[in-house]
Amino acid sequence: MSASNVLIVGLKGLGCEVAKNIVLAGVKSVTLYDPSPVVISDLSTQFFLHQEDVGKPRAQVSAPRLAELNQYVPVSVLDTELTPEAIAAFKCVVVTDIPQQQKLEISETAHQNNVYFISTETRGLFGYTFNDFGKDFVVVDPTGEEPL
């Protein structure tokens, strides 16, 4: 994990929480991608945002605050489009709060380039996570239940 370059796409509440945990865990680097401007409702879900951030890109205002959490993990912002070439540069991509079609495109690109892909989202009290760690990944415990 300490050798992983991680791209996080989407920095609303869940994306920010994921980014915080990854930075604190100590990966090689974290890159953020969310060019959407901060809106008032973001202030109630994303704890790194302040009222003066409204209208500014989420990734730009979140990056320096996330970087303060762990001085050994460089946090940067992907300022270009999210292209297949950009995705292929990472070891792992985590996506949250983006349209399904875009998730599928990123997932396909990640799979073709041996990049780990994690998609996660919450809907009120419910949520889901989908992981694709490549064709060589083996699930040893498919149910998570205690053996009899």
Coordinates of C-alpha atoms in Angstrom, one line a residue, residues 12-117:
K12 CA -18.4 15.1 -1.8
G13 CA -18.9 13.7 1.6
L14 CA -18.0 10.1 0.9
G15 CA -15.1 10.9 -1.4
C16 CA -13.6 13.3 1.2
E17 CA -13.9 10.6 3.9
V18 CA -12.2 8.1 1.6
A19 CA -9.4 10.6 0.8
K20 CA -8.9 11.3 4.5
N21 CA -8.5 7.7 5.4
I22 CA -6.1 7.0 2.5
V23 CA -3.9 9.9 3.3
L24 CA -3.8 8.9 7.0
A25 CA -3.0 5.3 6.0
G26 CA 0.1 6.4 4.3
V27 CA 0.2 5.7 0.5
K28 CA 2.9 6.9 -1.9
S29 CA 0.7 9.7 -3.2
V30 CA -2.9 10.9 -3.5
T31 CA -4.3 12.7 -6.5
L32 CA -7.8 14.3 -6.4
Y33 CA -10.1 14.9 -9.3
D34 CA -13.3 16.9 -8.8
P35 CA -13.5 20.1 -10.9
S36 CA -17.1 20.7 -9.7
P37 CA -17.6 24.0 -7.8
V38 CA -18.4 23.8 -4.1
V39 CA -22.1 24.5 -3.4
I40 CA -23.8 25.4 -0.1
S41 CA -25.1 21.9 0.4
D42 CA -21.5 20.5 0.3
L43 CA -20.8 22.4 3.6
S44 CA -23.0 19.9 5.5
T45 CA -21.4 16.8 4.1
Q46 CA -17.7 17.5 3.4
F47 CA -15.8 18.6 6.5
F48 CA -12.8 20.2 4.8
L49 CA -15.0 22.9 3.1
H50 CA -15.7 26.4 4.4
Q51 CA -18.3 29.0 3.4
E52 CA -15.6 31.0 1.6
D53 CA -15.0 28.0 -0.6
V54 CA -18.4 28.2 -2.3
G55 CA -17.9 28.5 -6.1
K56 CA -14.3 27.1 -6.1
P57 CA -13.4 23.7 -7.4
R58 CA -13.8 21.0 -4.7
A59 CA -10.4 19.3 -5.4
Q60 CA -8.5 22.6 -5.3
V61 CA -9.8 23.6 -1.9
S62 CA -9.7 20.1 -0.4
A63 CA -6.1 19.3 -1.4
P64 CA -4.2 21.5 1.0
R65 CA -6.4 20.6 3.9
L66 CA -6.0 16.9 3.2
A67 CA -2.2 17.4 2.8
E68 CA -2.0 18.7 6.4
L69 CA -3.1 15.3 7.7
N70 CA 0.1 13.4 6.7
Q71 CA 3.2 15.3 5.7
Y72 CA 4.6 12.1 4.2
V73 CA 1.8 11.7 1.6
P74 CA 1.9 14.2 -1.3
V75 CA -1.6 15.3 -2.2
S76 CA -2.1 16.9 -5.7
V77 CA -4.9 17.8 -8.0
L78 CA -5.5 16.4 -11.5
D79 CA -6.2 19.6 -13.4
T80 CA -6.6 17.9 -16.8
E81 CA -9.4 15.8 -18.2
L82 CA -9.9 12.3 -16.9
T83 CA -8.4 10.5 -19.9
P84 CA -7.4 6.9 -20.2
E85 CA -3.8 8.0 -20.1
A86 CA -4.3 9.8 -16.9
I87 CA -6.1 6.8 -15.3
A88 CA -3.3 4.4 -16.4
A89 CA -0.7 6.4 -14.4
F90 CA -2.2 5.2 -11.1
K91 CA -2.1 2.0 -9.1
C92 CA -5.6 2.5 -7.8
V93 CA -8.6 4.6 -8.7
V94 CA -11.5 5.2 -6.3
V95 CA -14.7 6.8 -7.7
T96 CA -17.6 8.3 -5.8
D97 CA -20.7 10.3 -6.9
I98 CA -20.2 10.2 -10.6
P99 CA -22.7 9.1 -13.3
Q100 CA -22.9 5.3 -14.0
Q101 CA -21.7 5.6 -17.6
Q102 CA -18.6 7.4 -16.5
K103 CA -18.0 4.7 -13.8
L104 CA -18.2 2.0 -16.4
E105 CA -15.7 3.9 -18.7
I106 CA -13.2 4.4 -15.9
S107 CA -13.6 0.8 -14.8
E108 CA -13.0 -0.5 -18.3
T109 CA -9.9 1.7 -18.7
A110 CA -8.6 0.6 -15.3
H111 CA -9.1 -3.1 -16.0
Q112 CA -7.3 -2.8 -19.3
N113 CA -4.4 -1.1 -17.7
N114 CA -4.1 -3.3 -14.5
V115 CA -5.2 -0.4 -12.3
Y116 CA -7.2 -1.4 -9.2
F117 CA -10.7 0.1 -9.4

